[in-house]
Amino acid sequence: MHMRVVSMKIKPELVDGFKSASTAGIEKLLSEPGVVSTALLQQVGAPSHFFFIEVYSSLDAYNEHLKSECYLDWQKEVANLLVEAAESVEYAPIYPLEDAWVDESVQS
């Protein structure tokens, strides 16, 4: 199991473009092998601050995602929308327990 939370601050005038590019990218991301779940959250009261919550079946699945066309295309599209570099932090699941997140028989 590999989980990350990515914090991104977007130029206020470019928030709609970020949301559009990201939701299109999420649709592609969810079809990648080893992707368990993802969510994109927009901070209430600070609408240019976003969080991605990403869950992969393994660190290898995450590393493969970083090489995927889906990720590289999205990265190019949003790079100029950022106020500053994104912050990506790895987390471990507490609840639900790790086994509850992934049914390995379903993951590729």
CSV table of C-alpha atoms in Angstrom, one decimal:
chain,number,residue,atom,x,y,z
A,1,MET,CA,0.0,0.0,0.0
A,2,HIS,CA,1.3,3.5,-0.9
A,3,MET,CA,-0.7,6.6,0.1
A,4,ARG,CA,0.2,10.2,-0.6
A,5,VAL,CA,-1.4,13.6,0.1
A,6,VAL,CA,-0.3,16.3,-2.4
A,7,SER,CA,-0.9,19.9,-1.5
A,8,MET,CA,-1.0,22.4,-4.4
A,9,LYS,CA,-1.5,26.1,-4.5
A,10,ILE,CA,-2.8,27.5,-7.8
A,11,LYS,CA,-2.8,31.0,-9.2
A,12,PRO,CA,-6.2,32.3,-8.2
A,13,GLU,CA,-7.1,33.4,-11.8
A,14,LEU,CA,-6.2,29.9,-13.1
A,15,VAL,CA,-8.2,27.7,-10.6
A,16,ASP,CA,-10.9,26.8,-13.2
A,17,GLY,CA,-8.3,25.6,-15.6
A,18,PHE,CA,-6.6,23.5,-12.9
A,19,LYS,CA,-9.9,21.9,-11.9
A,20,SER,CA,-10.7,21.1,-15.5
A,21,ALA,CA,-7.3,19.6,-16.3
A,22,SER,CA,-7.2,17.6,-13.1
A,23,THR,CA,-10.7,16.1,-13.3
A,24,ALA,CA,-9.9,14.9,-16.9
A,25,GLY,CA,-6.6,13.4,-15.6
A,26,ILE,CA,-8.3,11.7,-12.7
A,27,GLU,CA,-10.6,9.8,-15.1
A,28,LYS,CA,-7.5,8.4,-16.9
A,29,LEU,CA,-5.7,7.8,-13.6
A,30,LEU,CA,-8.4,5.6,-12.2
A,31,SER,CA,-8.0,3.2,-15.2
A,32,GLU,CA,-4.2,2.6,-14.4
A,33,PRO,CA,-3.2,-0.7,-12.9
A,34,GLY,CA,-2.5,-0.5,-9.1
A,35,VAL,CA,-4.6,2.7,-8.5
A,36,VAL,CA,-6.9,2.0,-5.6
A,37,SER,CA,-8.4,5.4,-5.0
A,38,THR,CA,-7.9,9.1,-5.5
A,39,ALA,CA,-9.7,12.3,-4.5
A,40,LEU,CA,-9.2,16.0,-5.3
A,41,LEU,CA,-10.3,18.4,-2.6
A,42,GLN,CA,-10.6,22.2,-2.8
A,43,GLN,CA,-10.0,24.1,0.5
A,44,VAL,CA,-13.1,26.0,1.7
A,45,GLY,CA,-12.0,29.6,2.4
A,46,ALA,CA,-8.9,29.3,0.3
A,47,PRO,CA,-10.2,28.2,-3.1
A,48,SER,CA,-6.8,28.2,-4.8
A,49,HIS,CA,-5.5,25.5,-2.4
A,50,PHE,CA,-6.0,21.9,-3.4
A,51,PHE,CA,-5.2,18.5,-2.0
A,52,PHE,CA,-4.9,15.2,-3.9
A,53,ILE,CA,-5.4,12.1,-1.8
A,54,GLU,CA,-3.9,9.1,-3.7
A,55,VAL,CA,-3.9,5.5,-2.9
A,56,TYR,CA,-1.9,2.9,-4.8
A,57,SER,CA,-1.6,-0.9,-4.3
A,58,SER,CA,2.2,-0.5,-3.9
A,59,LEU,CA,5.1,1.8,-4.2
A,60,ASP,CA,5.8,0.2,-7.6
A,61,ALA,CA,2.3,1.1,-8.8
A,62,TYR,CA,2.9,4.7,-7.7
A,63,ASN,CA,6.3,4.8,-9.5
A,64,GLU,CA,4.7,3.4,-12.7
A,65,HIS,CA,2.1,6.2,-12.5
A,66,LEU,CA,4.8,8.8,-12.4
A,67,LYS,CA,6.1,7.5,-15.8
A,68,SER,CA,2.6,7.2,-17.3
A,69,GLU,CA,1.4,9.3,-20.2
A,70,CYS,CA,-1.6,10.4,-18.0
A,71,TYR,CA,0.7,11.9,-15.3
A,72,LEU,CA,3.2,13.4,-17.7
A,73,ASP,CA,0.5,15.1,-19.8
A,74,TRP,CA,-1.2,16.4,-16.7
A,75,GLN,CA,2.1,17.7,-15.3
A,76,LYS,CA,2.8,19.7,-18.4
A,77,GLU,CA,-0.7,21.1,-18.4
A,78,VAL,CA,-0.7,22.3,-14.8
A,79,ALA,CA,3.0,23.3,-14.3
A,80,ASN,CA,2.4,26.9,-15.1
A,81,LEU,CA,-0.7,27.1,-12.9
A,82,LEU,CA,1.1,26.6,-9.7
A,83,VAL,CA,2.0,29.4,-7.3
A,84,GLU,CA,4.8,27.2,-5.8
A,85,ALA,CA,6.1,23.7,-6.0
A,86,ALA,CA,3.6,21.0,-4.9
A,87,GLU,CA,4.2,19.3,-1.6
A,88,SER,CA,3.8,15.5,-1.6
A,89,VAL,CA,3.8,13.5,1.6
A,90,GLU,CA,3.5,9.8,2.1
A,91,TYR,CA,1.1,8.5,4.7
A,92,ALA,CA,0.2,5.1,6.3
A,93,PRO,CA,-3.4,4.0,6.7
A,94,ILE,CA,-4.7,3.7,10.3
A,95,TYR,CA,-8.4,3.3,9.6
A,96,PRO,CA,-9.7,1.5,7.6
A,97,LEU,CA,-6.9,-1.0,8.0
A,98,GLU,CA,-4.6,-1.5,5.0
A,99,ASP,CA,-6.2,-4.8,4.1
A,100,ALA,CA,-9.6,-3.2,3.8
A,101,TRP,CA,-8.3,-0.8,1.1
A,102,VAL,CA,-7.2,-3.3,-1.5
A,103,ASP,CA,-8.5,-6.6,-2.7
A,104,GLU,CA,-5.3,-7.9,-4.3
A,105,SER,CA,-7.2,-10.3,-6.4
A,106,VAL,CA,-8.8,-7.4,-8.2
A,107,GLN,CA,-5.7,-5.3,-8.7
A,108,SER,CA,-3.5,-5.7,-11.8
